[in-house]
mmCIF file of N, CA and C and ligand atoms in Angstrom:
data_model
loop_
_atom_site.group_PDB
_atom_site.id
_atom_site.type_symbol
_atom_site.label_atom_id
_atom_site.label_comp_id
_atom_site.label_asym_id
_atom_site.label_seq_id
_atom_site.Cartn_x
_atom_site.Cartn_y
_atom_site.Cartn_z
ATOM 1 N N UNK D 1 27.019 -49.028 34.125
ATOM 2 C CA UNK D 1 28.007 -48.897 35.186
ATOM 3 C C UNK D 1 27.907 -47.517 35.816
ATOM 4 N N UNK D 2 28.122 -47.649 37.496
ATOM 5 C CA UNK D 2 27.981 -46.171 37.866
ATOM 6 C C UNK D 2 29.432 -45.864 38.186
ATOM 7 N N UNK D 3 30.119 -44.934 37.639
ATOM 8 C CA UNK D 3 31.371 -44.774 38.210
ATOM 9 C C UNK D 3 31.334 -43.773 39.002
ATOM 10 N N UNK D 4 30.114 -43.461 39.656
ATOM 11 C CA UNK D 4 29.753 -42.536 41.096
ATOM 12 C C UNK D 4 31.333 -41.297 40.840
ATOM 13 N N UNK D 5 32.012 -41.066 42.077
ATOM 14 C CA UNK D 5 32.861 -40.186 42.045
ATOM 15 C C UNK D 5 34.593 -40.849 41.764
ATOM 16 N N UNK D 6 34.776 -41.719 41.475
ATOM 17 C CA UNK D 6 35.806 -42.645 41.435
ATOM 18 C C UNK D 6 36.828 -41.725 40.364
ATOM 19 N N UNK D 7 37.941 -41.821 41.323
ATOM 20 C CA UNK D 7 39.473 -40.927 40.903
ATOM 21 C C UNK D 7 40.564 -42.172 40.999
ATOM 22 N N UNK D 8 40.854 -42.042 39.489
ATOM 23 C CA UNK D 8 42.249 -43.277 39.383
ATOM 24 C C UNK D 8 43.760 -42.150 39.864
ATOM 25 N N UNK D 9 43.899 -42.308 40.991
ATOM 26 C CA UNK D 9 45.426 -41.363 41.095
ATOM 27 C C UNK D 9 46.700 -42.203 40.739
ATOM 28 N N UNK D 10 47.621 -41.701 39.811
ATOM 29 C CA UNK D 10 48.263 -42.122 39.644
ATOM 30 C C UNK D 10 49.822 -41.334 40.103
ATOM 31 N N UNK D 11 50.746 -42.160 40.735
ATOM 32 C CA UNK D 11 52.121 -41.399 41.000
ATOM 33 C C UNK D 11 52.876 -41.390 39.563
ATOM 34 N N UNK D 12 53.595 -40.161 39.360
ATOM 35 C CA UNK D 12 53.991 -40.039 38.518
ATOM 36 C C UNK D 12 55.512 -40.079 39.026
ATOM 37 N N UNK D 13 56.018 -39.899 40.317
ATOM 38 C CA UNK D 13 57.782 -39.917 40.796
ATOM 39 C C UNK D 13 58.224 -40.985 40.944
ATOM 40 N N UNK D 14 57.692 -42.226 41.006
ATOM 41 C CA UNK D 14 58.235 -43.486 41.824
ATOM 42 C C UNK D 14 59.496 -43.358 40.174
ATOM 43 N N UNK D 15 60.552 -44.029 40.834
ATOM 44 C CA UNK D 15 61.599 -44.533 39.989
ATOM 45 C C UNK D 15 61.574 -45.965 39.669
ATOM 46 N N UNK D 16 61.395 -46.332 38.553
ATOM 47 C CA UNK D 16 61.867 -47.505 38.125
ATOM 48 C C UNK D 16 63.193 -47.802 37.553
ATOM 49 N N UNK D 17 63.809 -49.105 38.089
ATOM 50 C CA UNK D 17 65.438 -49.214 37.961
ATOM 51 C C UNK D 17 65.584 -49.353 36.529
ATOM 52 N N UNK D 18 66.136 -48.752 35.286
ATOM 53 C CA UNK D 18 66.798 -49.120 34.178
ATOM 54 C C UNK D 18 68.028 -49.108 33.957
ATOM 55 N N UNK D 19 69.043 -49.904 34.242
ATOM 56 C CA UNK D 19 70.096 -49.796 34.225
ATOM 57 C C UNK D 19 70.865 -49.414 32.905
ATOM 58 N N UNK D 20 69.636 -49.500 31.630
ATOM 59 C CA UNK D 20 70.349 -49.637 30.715
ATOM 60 C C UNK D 20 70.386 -47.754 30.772
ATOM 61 N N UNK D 21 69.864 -47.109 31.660
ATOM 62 C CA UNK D 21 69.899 -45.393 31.363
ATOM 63 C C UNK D 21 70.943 -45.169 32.288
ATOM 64 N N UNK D 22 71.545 -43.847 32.028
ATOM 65 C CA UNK D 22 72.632 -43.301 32.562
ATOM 66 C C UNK D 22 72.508 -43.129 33.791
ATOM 67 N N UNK D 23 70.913 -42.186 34.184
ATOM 68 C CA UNK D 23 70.063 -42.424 35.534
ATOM 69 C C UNK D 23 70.000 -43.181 36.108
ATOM 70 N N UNK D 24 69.955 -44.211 35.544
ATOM 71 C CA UNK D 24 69.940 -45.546 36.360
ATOM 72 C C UNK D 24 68.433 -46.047 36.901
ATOM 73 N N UNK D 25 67.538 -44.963 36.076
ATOM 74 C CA UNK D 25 65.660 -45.118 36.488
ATOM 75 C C UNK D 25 65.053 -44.338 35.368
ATOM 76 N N UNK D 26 64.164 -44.956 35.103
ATOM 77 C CA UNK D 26 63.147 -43.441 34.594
ATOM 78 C C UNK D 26 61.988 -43.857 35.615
ATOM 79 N N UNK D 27 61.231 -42.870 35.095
ATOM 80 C CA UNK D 27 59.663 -42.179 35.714
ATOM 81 C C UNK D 27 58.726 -42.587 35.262
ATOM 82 N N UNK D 28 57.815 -44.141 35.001
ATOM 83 C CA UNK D 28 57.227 -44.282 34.252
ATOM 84 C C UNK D 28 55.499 -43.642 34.378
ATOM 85 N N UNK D 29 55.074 -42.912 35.683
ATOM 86 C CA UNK D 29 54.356 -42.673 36.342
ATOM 87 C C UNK D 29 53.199 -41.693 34.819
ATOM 88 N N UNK D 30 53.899 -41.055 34.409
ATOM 89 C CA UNK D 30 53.566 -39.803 33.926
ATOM 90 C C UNK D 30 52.587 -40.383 32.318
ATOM 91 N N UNK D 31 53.538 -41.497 31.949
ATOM 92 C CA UNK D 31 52.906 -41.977 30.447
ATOM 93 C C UNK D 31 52.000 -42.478 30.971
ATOM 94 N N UNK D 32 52.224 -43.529 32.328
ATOM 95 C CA UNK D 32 50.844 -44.793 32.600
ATOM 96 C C UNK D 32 49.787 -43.652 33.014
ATOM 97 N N UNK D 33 49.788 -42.333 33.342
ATOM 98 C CA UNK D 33 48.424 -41.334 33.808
ATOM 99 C C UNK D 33 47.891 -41.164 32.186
ATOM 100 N N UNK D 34 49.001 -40.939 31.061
ATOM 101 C CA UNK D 34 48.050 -39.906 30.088
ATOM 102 C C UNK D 34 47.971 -41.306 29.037
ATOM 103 N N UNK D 35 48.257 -42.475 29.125
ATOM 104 C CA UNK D 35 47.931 -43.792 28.830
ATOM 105 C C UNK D 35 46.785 -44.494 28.901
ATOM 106 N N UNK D 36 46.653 -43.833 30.123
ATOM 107 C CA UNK D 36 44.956 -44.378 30.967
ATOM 108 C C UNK D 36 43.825 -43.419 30.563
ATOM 109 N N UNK D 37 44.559 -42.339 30.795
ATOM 110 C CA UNK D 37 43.674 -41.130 30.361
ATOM 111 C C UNK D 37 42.984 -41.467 28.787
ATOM 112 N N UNK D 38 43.949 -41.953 27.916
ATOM 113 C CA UNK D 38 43.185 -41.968 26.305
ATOM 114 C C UNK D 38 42.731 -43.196 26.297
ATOM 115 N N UNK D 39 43.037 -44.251 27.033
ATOM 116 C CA UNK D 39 42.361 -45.513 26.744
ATOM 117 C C UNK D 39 40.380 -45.397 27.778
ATOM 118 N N UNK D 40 40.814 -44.546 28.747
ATOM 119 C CA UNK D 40 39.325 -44.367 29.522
ATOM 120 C C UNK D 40 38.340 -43.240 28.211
ATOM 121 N N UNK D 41 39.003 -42.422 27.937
ATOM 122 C CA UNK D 41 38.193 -41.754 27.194
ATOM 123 C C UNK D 41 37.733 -42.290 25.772
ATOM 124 N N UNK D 42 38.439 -43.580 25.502
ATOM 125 C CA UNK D 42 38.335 -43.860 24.519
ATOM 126 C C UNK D 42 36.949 -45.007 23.817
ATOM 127 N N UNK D 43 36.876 -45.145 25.746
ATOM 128 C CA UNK D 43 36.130 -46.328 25.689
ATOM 129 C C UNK D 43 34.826 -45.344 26.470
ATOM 130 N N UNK D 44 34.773 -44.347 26.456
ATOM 131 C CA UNK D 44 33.788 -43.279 26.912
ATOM 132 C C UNK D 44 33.092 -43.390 28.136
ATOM 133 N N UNK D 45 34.259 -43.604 29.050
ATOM 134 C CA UNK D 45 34.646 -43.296 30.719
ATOM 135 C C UNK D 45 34.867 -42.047 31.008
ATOM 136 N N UNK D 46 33.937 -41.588 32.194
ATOM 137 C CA UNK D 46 34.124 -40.241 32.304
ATOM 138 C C UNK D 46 34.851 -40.631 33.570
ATOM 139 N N UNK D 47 35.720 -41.542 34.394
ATOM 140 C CA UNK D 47 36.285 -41.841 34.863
ATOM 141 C C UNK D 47 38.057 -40.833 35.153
ATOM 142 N N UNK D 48 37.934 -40.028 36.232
ATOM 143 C CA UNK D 48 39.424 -38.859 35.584
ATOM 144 C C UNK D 48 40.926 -39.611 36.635
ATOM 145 N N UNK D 49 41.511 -39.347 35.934
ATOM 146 C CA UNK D 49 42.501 -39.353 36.445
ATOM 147 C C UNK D 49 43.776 -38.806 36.803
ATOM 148 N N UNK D 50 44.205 -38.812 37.846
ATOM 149 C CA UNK D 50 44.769 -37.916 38.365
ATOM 150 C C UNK D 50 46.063 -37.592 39.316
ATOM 151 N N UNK D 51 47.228 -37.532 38.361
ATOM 152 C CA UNK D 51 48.315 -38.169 38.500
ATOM 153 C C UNK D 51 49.098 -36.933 39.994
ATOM 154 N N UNK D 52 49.977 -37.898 40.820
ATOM 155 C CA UNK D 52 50.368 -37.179 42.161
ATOM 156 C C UNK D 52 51.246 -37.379 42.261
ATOM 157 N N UNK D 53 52.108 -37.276 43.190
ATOM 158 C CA UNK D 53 53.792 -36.955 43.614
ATOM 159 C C UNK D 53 53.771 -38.141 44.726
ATOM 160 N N UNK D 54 53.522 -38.841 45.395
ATOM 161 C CA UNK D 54 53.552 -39.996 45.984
ATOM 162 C C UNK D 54 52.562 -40.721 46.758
ATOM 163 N N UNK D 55 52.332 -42.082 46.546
ATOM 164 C CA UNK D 55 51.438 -42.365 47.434
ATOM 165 C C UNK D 55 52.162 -43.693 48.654
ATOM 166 N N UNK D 56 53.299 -43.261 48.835
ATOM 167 C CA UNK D 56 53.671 -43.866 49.937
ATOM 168 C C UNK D 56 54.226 -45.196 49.475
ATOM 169 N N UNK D 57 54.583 -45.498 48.426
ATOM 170 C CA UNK D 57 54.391 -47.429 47.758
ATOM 171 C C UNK D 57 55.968 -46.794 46.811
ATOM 172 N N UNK D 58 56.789 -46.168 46.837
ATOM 173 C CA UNK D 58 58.218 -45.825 46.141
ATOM 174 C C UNK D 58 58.858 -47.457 45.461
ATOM 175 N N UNK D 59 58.660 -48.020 46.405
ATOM 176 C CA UNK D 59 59.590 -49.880 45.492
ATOM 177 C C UNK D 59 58.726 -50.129 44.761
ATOM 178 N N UNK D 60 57.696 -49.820 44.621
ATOM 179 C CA UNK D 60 56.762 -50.243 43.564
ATOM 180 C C UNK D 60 55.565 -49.652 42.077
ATOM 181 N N UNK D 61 57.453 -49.148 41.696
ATOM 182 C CA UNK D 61 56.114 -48.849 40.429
ATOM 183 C C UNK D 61 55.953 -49.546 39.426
ATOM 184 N N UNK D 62 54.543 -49.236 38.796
ATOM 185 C CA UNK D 62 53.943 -47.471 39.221
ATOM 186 C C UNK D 62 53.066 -48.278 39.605
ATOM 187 N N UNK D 63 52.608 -47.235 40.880
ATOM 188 C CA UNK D 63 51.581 -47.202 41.558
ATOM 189 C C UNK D 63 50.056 -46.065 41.370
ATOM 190 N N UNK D 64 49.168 -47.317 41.973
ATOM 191 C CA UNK D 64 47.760 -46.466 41.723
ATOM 192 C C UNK D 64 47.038 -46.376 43.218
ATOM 193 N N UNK D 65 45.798 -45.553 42.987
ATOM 194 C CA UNK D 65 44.776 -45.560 44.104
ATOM 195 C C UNK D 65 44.026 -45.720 43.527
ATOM 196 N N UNK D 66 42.751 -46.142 43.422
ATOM 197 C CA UNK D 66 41.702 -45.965 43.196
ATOM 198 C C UNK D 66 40.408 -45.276 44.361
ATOM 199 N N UNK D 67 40.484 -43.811 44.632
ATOM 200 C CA UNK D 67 39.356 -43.588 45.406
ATOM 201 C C UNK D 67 38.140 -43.026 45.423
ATOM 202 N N UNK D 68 36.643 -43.312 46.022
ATOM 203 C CA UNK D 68 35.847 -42.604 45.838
ATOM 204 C C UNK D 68 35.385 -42.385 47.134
ATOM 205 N N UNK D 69 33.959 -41.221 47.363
ATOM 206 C CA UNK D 69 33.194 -40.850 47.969
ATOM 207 C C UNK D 69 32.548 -42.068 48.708
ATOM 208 N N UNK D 70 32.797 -42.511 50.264
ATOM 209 C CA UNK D 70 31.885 -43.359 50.949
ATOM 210 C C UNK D 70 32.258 -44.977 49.902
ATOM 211 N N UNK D 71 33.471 -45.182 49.972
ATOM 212 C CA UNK D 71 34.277 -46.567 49.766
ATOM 213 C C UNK D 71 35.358 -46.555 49.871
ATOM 214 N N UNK D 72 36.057 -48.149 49.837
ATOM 215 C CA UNK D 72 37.238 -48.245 50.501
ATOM 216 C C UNK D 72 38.096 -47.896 49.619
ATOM 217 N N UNK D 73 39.399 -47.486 49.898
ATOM 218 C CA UNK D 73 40.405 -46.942 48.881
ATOM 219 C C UNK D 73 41.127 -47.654 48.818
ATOM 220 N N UNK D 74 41.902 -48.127 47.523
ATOM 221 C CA UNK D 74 42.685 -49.620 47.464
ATOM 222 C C UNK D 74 43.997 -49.077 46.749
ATOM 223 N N UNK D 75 44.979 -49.343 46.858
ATOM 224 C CA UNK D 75 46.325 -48.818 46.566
ATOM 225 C C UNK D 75 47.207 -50.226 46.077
ATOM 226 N N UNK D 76 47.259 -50.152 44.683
ATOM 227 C CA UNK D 76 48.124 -51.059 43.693
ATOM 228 C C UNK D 76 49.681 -50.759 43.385
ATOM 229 N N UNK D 77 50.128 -51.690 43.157
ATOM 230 C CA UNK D 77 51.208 -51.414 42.615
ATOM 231 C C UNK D 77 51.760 -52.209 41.708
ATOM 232 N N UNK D 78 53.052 -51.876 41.543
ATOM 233 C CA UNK D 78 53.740 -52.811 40.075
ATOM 234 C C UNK D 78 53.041 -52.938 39.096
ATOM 235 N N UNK D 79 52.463 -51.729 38.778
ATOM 236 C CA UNK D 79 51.693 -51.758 37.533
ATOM 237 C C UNK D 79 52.588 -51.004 35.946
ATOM 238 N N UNK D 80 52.725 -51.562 34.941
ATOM 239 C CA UNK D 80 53.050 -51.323 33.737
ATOM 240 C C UNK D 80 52.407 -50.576 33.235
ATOM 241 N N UNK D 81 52.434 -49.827 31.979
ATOM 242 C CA UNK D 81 51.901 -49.172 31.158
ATOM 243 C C UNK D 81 51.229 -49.835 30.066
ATOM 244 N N UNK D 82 52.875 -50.752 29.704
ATOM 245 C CA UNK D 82 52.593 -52.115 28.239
ATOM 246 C C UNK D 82 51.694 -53.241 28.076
ATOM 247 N N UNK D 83 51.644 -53.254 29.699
ATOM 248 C CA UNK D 83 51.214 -54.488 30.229
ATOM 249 C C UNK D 83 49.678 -54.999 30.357
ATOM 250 N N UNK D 84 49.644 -53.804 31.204
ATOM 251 C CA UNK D 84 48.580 -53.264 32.607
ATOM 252 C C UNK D 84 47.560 -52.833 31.939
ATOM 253 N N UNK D 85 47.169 -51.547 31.169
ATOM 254 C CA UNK D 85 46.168 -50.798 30.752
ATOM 255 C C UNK D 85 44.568 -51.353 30.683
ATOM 256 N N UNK D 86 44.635 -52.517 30.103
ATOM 257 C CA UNK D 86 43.135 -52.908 30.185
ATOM 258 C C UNK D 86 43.085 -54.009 31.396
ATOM 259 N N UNK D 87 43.709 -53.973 32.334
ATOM 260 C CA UNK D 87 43.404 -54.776 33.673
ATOM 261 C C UNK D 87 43.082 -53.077 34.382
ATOM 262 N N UNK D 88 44.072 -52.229 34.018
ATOM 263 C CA UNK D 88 43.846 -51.077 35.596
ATOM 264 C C UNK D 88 42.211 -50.557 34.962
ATOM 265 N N UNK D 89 41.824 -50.732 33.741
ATOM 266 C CA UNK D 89 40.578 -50.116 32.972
ATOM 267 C C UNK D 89 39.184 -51.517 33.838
ATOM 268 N N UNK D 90 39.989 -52.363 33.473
ATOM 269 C CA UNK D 90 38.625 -53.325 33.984
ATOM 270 C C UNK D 90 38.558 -53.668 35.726
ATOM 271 N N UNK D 91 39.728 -53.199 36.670
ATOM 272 C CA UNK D 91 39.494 -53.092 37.649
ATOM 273 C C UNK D 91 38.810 -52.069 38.483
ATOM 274 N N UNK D 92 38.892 -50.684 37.418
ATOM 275 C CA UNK D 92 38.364 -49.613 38.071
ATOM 276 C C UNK D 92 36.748 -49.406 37.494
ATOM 277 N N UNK D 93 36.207 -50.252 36.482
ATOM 278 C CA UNK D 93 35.162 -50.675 36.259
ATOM 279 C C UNK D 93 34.521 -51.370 37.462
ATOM 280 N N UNK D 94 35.183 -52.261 37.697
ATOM 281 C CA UNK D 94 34.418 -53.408 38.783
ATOM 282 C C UNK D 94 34.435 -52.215 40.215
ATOM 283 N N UNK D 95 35.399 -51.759 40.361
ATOM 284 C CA UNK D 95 35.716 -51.154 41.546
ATOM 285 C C UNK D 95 34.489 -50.164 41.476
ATOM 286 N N UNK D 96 34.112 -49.118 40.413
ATOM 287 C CA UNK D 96 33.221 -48.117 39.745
ATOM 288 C C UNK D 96 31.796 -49.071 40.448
ATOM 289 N N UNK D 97 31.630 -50.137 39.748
ATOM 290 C CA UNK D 97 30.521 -50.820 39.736
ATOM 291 C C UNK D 97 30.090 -51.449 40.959
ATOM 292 N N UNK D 98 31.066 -51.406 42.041
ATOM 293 C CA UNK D 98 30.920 -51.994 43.584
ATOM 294 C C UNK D 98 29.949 -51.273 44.014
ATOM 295 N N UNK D 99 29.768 -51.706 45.541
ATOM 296 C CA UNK D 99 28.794 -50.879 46.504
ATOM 297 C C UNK D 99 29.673 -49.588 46.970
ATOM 298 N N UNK D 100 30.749 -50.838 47.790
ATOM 299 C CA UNK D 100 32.015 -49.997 48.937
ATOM 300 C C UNK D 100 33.181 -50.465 48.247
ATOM 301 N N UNK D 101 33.459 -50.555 47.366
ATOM 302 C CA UNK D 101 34.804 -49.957 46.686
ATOM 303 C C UNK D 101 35.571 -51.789 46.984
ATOM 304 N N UNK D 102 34.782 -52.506 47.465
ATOM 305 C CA UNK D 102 35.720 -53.912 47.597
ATOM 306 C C UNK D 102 35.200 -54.896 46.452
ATOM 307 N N UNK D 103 36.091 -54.795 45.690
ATOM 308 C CA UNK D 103 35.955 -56.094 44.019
ATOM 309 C C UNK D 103 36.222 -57.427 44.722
ATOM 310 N N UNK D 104 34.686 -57.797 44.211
ATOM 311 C CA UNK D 104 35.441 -59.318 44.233
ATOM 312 C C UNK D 104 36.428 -60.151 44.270
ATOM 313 N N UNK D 105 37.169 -61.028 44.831
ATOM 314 C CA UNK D 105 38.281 -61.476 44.428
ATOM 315 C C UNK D 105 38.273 -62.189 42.506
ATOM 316 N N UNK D 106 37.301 -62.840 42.048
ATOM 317 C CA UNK D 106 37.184 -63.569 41.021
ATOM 318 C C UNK D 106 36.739 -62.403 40.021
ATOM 319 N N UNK D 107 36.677 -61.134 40.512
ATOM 320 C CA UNK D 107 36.325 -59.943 39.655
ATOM 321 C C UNK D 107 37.933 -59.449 39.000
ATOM 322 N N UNK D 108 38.988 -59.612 40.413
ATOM 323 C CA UNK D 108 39.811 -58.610 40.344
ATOM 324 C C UNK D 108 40.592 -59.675 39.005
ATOM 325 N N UNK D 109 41.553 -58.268 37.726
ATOM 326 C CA UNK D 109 42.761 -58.723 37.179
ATOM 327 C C UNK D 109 44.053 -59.140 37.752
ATOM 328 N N UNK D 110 44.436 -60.077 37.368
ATOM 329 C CA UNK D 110 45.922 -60.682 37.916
ATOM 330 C C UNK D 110 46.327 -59.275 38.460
ATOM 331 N N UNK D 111 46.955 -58.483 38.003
ATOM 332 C CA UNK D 111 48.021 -57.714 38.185
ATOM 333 C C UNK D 111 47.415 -56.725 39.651
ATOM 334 N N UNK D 112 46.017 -56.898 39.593
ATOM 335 C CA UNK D 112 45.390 -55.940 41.134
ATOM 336 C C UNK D 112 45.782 -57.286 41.833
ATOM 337 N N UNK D 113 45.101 -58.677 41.465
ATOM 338 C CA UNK D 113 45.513 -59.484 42.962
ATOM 339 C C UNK D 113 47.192 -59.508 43.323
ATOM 340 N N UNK D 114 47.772 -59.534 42.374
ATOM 341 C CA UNK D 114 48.707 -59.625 43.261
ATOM 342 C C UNK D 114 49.755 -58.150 43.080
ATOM 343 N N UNK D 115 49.141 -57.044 42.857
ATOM 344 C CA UNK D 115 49.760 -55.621 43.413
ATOM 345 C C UNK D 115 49.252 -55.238 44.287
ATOM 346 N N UNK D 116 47.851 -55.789 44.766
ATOM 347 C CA UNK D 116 47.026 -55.022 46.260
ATOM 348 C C UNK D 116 48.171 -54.538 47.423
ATOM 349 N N UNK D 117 48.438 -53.396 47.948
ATOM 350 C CA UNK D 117 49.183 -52.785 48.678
ATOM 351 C C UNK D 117 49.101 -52.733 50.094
ATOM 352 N N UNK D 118 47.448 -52.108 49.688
ATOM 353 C CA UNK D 118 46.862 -51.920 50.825
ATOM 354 C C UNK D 118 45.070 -51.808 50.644
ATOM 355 N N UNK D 119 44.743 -51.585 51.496
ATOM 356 C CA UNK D 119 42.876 -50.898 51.426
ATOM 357 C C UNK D 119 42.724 -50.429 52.760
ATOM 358 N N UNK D 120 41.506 -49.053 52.331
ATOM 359 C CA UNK D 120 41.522 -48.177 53.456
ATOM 360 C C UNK D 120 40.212 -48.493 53.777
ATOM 361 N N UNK D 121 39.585 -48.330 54.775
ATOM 362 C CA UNK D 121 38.375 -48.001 54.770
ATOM 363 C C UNK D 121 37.918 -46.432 54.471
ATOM 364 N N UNK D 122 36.652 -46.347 54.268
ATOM 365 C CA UNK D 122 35.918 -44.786 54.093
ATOM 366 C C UNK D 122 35.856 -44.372 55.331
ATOM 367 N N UNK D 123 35.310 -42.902 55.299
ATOM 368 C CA UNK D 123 35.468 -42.663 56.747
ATOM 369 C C UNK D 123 33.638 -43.147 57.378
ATOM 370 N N UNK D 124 33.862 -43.526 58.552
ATOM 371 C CA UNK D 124 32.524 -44.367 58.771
ATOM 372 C C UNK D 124 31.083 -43.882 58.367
ATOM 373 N N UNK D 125 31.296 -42.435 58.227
ATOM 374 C CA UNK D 125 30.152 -41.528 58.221
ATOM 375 C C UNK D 125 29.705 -42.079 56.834
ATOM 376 N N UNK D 126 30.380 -42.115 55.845
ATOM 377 C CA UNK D 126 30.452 -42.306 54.655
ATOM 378 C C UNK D 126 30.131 -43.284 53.845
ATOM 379 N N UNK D 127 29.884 -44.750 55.119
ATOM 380 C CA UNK D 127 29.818 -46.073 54.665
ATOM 381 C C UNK D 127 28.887 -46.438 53.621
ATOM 382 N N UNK D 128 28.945 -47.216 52.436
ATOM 383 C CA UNK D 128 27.177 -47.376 51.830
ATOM 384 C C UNK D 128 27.658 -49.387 51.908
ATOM 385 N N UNK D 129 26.316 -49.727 51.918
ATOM 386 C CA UNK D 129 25.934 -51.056 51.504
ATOM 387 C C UNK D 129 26.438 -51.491 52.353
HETATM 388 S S1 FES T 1 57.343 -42.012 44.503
HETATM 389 FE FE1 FES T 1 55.673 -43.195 43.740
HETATM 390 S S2 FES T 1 54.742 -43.940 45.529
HETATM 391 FE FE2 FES T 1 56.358 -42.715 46.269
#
């Protein structure tokens, strides 16, 4: 697998509603970055990740990007920590392993088909395949 320059960003602010907390949310942003972080290294992904303050997707956490150098950038959401971990690991594999950053549909895990947010294109200069 080439995981070329591929950065899993993860938001660490989005609020998720817990009513059962006084807050009335926690932050789950912060565990699902250093979650991913030991399960990628574990499986000896030099794959980094790299947790941020928003990516525009707030109703939906937690949210990811997945972006690299000259491919499209795809922005997930409603992703778990408990849940999620080896779907966001085997999507950013396939994603790693693309030309231009677009996974198959029959590649992608449940939780990318139906958290897809958005997708960007690269900037044109940048295009491969
Ligand atoms: S606070 Fe997480 S996407 Fe905005």
């Amino acid at each position: 697998m080439s995981e070329g320059d591929l950065t899993i960003h993860v938001c660490t602010a989005c609020r998720r509603v817990r009513a059962d907390l006084p807050e009335g949310y926690d932050q789950p942003g912060q565990a699902l970055a250093e979650a991913l972080t030991e399960r990628l290294i574990a499986k000896g992904s030099a794959i980094p990740v790299l947790p941020v303050e928003c990516l525009a997707v707030c109703k939906r956490p937690c949210t990811v990007a997945f972006a690299a150098d000259g491919k499209w950038t795809y922005l997930i959401g409603d992703l778990e920590t408990e849940t999620h971990l080896d779907e966001i690991v085997g999507a950013a594999e396939a994603y790693a392993a693309s030309t231009n950053g677009i996974v198959a549909w029959k590649e992608r895990p449940p939780s990318f088909r139906k958290g897809v947010v958005a997708r960007v294109p690269p900037l044109p200069a940048r295009q491969q395949g």
